[in-house]
Tab-separated table of C-alpha atoms in Angstrom:
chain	number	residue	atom	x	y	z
A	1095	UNK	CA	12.840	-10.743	-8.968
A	1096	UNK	CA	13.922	-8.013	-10.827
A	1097	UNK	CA	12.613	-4.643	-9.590
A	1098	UNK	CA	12.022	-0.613	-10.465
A	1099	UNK	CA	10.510	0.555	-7.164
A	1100	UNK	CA	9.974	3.227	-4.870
A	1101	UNK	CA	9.761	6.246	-6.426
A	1102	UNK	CA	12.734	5.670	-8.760
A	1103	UNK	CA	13.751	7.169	-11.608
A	1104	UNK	CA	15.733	5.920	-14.300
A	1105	UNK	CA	17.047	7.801	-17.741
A	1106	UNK	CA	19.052	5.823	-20.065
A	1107	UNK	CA	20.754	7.181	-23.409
A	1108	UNK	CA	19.429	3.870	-24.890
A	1109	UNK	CA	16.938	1.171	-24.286
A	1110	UNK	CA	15.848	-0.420	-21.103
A	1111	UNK	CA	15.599	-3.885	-20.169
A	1112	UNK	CA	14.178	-5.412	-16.799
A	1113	UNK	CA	14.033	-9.147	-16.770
A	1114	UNK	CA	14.113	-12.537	-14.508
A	1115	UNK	CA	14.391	-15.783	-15.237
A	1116	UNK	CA	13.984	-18.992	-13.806
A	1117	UNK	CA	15.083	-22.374	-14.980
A	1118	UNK	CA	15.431	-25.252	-12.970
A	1119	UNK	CA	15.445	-29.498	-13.333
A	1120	UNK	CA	14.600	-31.439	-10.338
A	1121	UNK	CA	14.891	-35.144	-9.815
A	1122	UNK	CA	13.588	-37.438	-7.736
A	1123	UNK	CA	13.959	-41.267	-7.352
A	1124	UNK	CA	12.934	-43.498	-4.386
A	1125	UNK	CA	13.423	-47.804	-4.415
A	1126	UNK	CA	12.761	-49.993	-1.889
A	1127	UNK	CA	13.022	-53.692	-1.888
A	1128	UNK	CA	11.055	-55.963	0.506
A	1129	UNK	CA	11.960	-60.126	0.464
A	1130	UNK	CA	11.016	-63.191	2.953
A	1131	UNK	CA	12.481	-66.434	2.735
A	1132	UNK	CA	11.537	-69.440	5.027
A	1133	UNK	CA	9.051	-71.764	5.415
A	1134	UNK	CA	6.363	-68.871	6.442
A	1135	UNK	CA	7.512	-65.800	5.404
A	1136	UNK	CA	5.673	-62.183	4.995
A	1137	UNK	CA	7.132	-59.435	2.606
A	1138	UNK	CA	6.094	-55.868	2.570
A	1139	UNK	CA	7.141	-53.226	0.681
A	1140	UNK	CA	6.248	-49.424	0.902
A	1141	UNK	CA	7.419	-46.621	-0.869
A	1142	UNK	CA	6.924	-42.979	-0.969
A	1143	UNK	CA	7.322	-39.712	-3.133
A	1144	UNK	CA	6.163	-36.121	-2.683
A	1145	UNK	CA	7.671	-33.095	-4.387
A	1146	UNK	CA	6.563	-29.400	-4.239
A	1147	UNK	CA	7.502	-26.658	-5.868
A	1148	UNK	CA	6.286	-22.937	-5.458
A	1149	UNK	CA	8.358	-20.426	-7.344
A	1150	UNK	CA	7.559	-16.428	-7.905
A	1151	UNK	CA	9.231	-15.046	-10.414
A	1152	UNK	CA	8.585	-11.291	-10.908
A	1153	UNK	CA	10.023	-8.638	-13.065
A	1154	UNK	CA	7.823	-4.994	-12.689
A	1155	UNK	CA	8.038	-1.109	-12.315
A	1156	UNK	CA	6.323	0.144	-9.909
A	1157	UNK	CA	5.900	3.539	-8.576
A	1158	UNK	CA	8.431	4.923	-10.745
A	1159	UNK	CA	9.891	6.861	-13.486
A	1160	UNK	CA	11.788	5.002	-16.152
A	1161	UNK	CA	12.671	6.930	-19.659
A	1162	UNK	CA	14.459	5.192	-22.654
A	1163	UNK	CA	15.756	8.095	-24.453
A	1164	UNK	CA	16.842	5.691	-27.824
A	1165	UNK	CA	15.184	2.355	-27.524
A	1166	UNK	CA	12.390	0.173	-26.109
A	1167	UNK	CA	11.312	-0.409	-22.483
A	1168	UNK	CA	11.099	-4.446	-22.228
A	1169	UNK	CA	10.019	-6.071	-18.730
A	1170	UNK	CA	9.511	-9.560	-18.628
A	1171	UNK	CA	9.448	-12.687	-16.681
A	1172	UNK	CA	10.313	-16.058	-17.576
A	1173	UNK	CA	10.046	-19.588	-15.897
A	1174	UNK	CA	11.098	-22.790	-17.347
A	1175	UNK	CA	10.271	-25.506	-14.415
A	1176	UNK	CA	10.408	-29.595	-15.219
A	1177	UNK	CA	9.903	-32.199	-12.100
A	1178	UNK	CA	10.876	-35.981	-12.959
A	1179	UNK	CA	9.661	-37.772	-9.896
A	1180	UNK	CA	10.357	-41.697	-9.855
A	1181	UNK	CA	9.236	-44.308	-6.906
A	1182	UNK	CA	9.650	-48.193	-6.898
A	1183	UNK	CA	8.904	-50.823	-4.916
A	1184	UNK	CA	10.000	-54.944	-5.080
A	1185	UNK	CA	7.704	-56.978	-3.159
A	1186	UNK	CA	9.097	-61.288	-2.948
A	1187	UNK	CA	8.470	-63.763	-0.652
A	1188	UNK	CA	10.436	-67.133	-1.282
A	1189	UNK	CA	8.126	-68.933	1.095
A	1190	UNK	CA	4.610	-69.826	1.902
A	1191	UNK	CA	3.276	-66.928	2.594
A	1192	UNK	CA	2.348	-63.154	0.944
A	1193	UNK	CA	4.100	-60.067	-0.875
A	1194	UNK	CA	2.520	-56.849	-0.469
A	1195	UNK	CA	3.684	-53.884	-2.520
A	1196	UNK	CA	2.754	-50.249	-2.488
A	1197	UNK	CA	3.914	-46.905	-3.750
A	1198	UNK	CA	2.585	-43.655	-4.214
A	1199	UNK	CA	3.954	-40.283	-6.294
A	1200	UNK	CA	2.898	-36.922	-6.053
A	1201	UNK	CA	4.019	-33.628	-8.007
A	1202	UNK	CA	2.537	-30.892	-6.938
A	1203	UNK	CA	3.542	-27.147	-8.940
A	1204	UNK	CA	2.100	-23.807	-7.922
A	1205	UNK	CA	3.939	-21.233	-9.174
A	1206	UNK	CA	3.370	-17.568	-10.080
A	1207	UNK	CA	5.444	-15.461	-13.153
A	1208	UNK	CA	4.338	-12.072	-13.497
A	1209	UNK	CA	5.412	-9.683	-15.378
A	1210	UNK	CA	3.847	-5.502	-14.981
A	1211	UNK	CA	4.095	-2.159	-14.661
A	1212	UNK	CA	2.289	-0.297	-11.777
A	1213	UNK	CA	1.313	3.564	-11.358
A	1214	UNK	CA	4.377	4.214	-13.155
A	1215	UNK	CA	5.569	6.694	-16.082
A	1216	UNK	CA	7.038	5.538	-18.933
A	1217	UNK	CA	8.806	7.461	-21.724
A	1218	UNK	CA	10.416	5.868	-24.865
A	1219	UNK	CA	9.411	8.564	-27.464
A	1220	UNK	CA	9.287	6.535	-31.361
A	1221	UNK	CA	9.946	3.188	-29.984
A	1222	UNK	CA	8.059	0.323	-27.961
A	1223	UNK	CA	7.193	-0.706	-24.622
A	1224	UNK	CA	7.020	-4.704	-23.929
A	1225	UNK	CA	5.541	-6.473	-20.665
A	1226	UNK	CA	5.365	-9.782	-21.082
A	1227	UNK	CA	5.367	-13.527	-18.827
A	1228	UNK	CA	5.812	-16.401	-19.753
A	1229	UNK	CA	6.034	-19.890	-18.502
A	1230	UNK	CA	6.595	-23.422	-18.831
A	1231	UNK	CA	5.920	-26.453	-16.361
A	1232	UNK	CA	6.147	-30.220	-17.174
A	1233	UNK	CA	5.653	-32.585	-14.496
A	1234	UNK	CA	6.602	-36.153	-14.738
A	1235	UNK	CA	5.745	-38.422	-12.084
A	1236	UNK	CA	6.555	-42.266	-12.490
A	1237	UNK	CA	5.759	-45.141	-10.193
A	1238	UNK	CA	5.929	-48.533	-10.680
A	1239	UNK	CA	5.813	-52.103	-8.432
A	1240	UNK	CA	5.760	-55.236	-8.122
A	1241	UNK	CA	4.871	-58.193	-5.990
A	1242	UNK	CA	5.413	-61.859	-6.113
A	1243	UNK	CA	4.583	-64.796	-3.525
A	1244	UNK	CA	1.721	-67.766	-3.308
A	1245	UNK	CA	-0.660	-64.644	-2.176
A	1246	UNK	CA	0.493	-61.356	-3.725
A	1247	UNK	CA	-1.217	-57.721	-3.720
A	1248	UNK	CA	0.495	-54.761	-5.374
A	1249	UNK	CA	-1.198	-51.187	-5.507
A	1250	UNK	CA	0.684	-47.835	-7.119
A	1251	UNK	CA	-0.577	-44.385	-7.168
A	1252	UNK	CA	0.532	-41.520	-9.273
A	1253	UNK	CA	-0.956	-37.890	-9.738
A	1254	UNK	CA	0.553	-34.826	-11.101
A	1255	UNK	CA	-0.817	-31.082	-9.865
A	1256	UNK	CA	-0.183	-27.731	-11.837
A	1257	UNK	CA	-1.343	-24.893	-10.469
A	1258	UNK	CA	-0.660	-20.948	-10.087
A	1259	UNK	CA	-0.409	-18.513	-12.674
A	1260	UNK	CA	1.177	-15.913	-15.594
A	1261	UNK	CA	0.303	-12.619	-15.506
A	1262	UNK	CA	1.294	-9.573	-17.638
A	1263	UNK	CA	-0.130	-6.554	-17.396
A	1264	UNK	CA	-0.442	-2.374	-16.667
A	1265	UNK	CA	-2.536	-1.374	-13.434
A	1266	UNK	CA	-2.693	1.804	-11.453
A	1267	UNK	CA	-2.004	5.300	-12.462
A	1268	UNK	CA	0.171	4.430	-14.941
A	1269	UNK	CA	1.205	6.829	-18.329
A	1270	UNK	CA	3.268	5.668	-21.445
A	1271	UNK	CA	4.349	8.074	-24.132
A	1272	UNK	CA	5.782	5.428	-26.570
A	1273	UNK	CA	5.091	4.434	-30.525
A	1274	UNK	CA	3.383	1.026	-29.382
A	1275	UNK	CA	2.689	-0.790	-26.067
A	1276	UNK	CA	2.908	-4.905	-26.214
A	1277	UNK	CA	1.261	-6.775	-23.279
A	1278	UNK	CA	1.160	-10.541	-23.411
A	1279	UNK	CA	1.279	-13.840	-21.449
A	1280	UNK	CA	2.158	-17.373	-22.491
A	1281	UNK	CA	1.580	-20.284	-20.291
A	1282	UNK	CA	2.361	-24.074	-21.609
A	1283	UNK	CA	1.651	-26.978	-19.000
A	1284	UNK	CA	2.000	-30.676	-19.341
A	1285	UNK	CA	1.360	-32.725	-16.593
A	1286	UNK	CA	2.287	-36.976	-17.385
A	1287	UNK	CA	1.465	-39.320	-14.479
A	1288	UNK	CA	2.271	-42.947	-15.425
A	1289	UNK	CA	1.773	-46.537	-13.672
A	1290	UNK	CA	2.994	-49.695	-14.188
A	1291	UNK	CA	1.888	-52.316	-11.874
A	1292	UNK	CA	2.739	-56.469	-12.075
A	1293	UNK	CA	1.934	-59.253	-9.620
A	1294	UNK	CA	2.636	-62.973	-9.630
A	1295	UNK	CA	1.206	-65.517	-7.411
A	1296	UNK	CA	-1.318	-68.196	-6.834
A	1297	UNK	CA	-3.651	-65.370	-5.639
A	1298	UNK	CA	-3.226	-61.878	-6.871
A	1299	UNK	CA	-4.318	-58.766	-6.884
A	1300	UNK	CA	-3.407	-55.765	-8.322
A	1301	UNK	CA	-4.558	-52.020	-8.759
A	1302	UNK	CA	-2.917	-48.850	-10.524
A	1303	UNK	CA	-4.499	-45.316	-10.543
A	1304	UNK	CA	-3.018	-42.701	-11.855
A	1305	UNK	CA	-4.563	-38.464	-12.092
A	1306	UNK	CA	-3.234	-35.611	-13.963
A	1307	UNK	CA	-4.865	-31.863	-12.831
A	1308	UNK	CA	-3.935	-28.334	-14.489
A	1309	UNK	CA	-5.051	-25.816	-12.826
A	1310	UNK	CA	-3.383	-22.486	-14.048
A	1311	UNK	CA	-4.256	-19.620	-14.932
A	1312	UNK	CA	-3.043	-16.773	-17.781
A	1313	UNK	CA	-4.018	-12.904	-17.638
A	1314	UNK	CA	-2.801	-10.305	-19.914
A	1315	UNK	CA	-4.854	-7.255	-19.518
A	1316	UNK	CA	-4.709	-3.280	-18.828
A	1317	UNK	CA	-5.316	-2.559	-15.169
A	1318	UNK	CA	-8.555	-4.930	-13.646
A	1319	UNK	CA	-7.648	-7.358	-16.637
A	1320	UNK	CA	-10.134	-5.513	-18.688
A	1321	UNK	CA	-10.504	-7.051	-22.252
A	1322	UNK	CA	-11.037	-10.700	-20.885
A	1323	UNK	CA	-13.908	-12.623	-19.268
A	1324	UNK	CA	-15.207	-16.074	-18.330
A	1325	UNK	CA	-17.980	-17.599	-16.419
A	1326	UNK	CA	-17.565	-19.286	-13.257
A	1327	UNK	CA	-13.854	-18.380	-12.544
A	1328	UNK	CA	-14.508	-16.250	-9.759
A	1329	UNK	CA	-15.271	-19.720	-7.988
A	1330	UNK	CA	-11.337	-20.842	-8.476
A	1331	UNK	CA	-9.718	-19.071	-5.540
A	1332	UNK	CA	-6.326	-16.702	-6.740
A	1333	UNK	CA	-8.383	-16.149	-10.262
A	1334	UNK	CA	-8.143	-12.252	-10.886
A	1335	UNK	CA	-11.014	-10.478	-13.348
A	1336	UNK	CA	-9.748	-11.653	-16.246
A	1337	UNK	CA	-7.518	-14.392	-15.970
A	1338	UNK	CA	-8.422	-17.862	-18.081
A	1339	UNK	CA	-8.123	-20.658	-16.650
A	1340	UNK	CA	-6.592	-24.164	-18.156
A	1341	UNK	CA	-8.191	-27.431	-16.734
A	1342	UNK	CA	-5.544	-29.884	-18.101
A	1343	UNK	CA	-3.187	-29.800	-20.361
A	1344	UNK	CA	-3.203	-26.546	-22.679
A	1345	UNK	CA	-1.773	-23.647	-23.407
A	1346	UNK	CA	-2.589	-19.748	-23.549
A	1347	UNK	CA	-0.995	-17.393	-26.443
A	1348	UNK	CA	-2.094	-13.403	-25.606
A	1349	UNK	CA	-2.149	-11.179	-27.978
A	1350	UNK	CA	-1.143	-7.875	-28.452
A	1351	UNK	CA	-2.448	-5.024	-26.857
């Protein structure tokens, strides 16, 4: 978080820049190997993956003075978030008898980046003031399996989850004396599930399912997000008048304001 709060005031001979940023890789990889040998034998192997990830990342005035006496006034936010999750399972039984495999994945991201200025008074006389968010989530989940014995079963589930939000915008009593005022957000989300699934025996069975969901919303507005509407998005709980809402994989450009 990057902050001008409570009442502050700030005068700089030149331009001022607020800004956070957020970038961050995170891996995941679970294997498990099940195997039975003997006359009668039974082999069973589970596996299990579940990754979260709720970030804020905020950059605002608020309450404030800030004046740039020779240059802009920039505040922005940026998040740059990827998840690789992997899970396997091995399933053999070197007898008469079964192999059972099973795995499951989940990614789940909610995340907010916001990026605004709030009853505050800005002052950057012949120059430019800039609030903008923007953000970027991939999640990658990966699971795979497989089973082999006279009876053999092998089921794998994968689903991906992006949720949360980018915001930019100007609320409150707030008062700019500047050349031009820019207020934008950009959200890009890509969510890619994938199963693989195999199973050898002299009775099988096999089943794969795999679910991607975007759920993520994008506001840049003036205060109450004025400027942008939708139907049916005060149903999605977090939405904010204004925001628009991706429902997969998509992204939002704002323009300028």
């Amino acid at each position: 978080t990057a902050a001008i709060a409570d009442s502050a005031s700030v005068t700089a001979a030149g331009a001022v820049t607020l800004s956070a940023n957020d970038t961050a890789t995170m891996t995941a990889e679970v294997d498990s190997l099940s195997l039975a040998a003997g006359l009668v034998g039974v082999a069973v192997g589970l596996s299990s993956s579940d990754n979260t990830v709720s970030d804020q990342v905020s950059a605002f005035i608020d309450s404030s003075s800030v004046t740039a006496s020779d240059g802009d006034i920039s505040v922005t936010a940026v998040s740059d978030l990827e998840v690789n999750s992997t899970t396997s399972v091995s399933a053999l039984s070197a007898s008469i008898g079964l192999a059972g495999a099973g795995a499951e994945s989940h990614v789940n991201l909610n995340g907010t980046t916001e990026a605004y200025v709030n009853s505050a008074a800005l002052t950057a006389t012949g120059h430019d003031v800039t609030v903008a968010a923007n953000s970027t989530s991939n999640a990658n989940s990966l699971t795979q399996g497989s089973s082999a014995g006279l009876g053999s079963v092998a089921v794998m589930l994968s689903d991906v989850s992006i949720g949360g939000a980018t915001r930019a915008y100007a609320g409150g009593a707030t008062t700019v004396s500047v050349n031009g005022l820019d207020i934008g957000a950009t959200d890009s989300s890509t969510a890619t599930p994938t199963t693989t699934v195999f199973s050898v025996g002299a009775v099988t069975g096999a089943g794969a399912h795999r679910d991607d969901v975007g759920r993520r919303a994008a506001r840049d507005a003036g205060d109450g997000g004025a400027g942008h509407t939708g139907g049916g998005q005060g149903e999605v709980p977090g939405l904010h008048p204004g925001d628009r809402l991706i429902e997969g994989n998509g992204e939002i450009h704002a323009g300028r304001i």
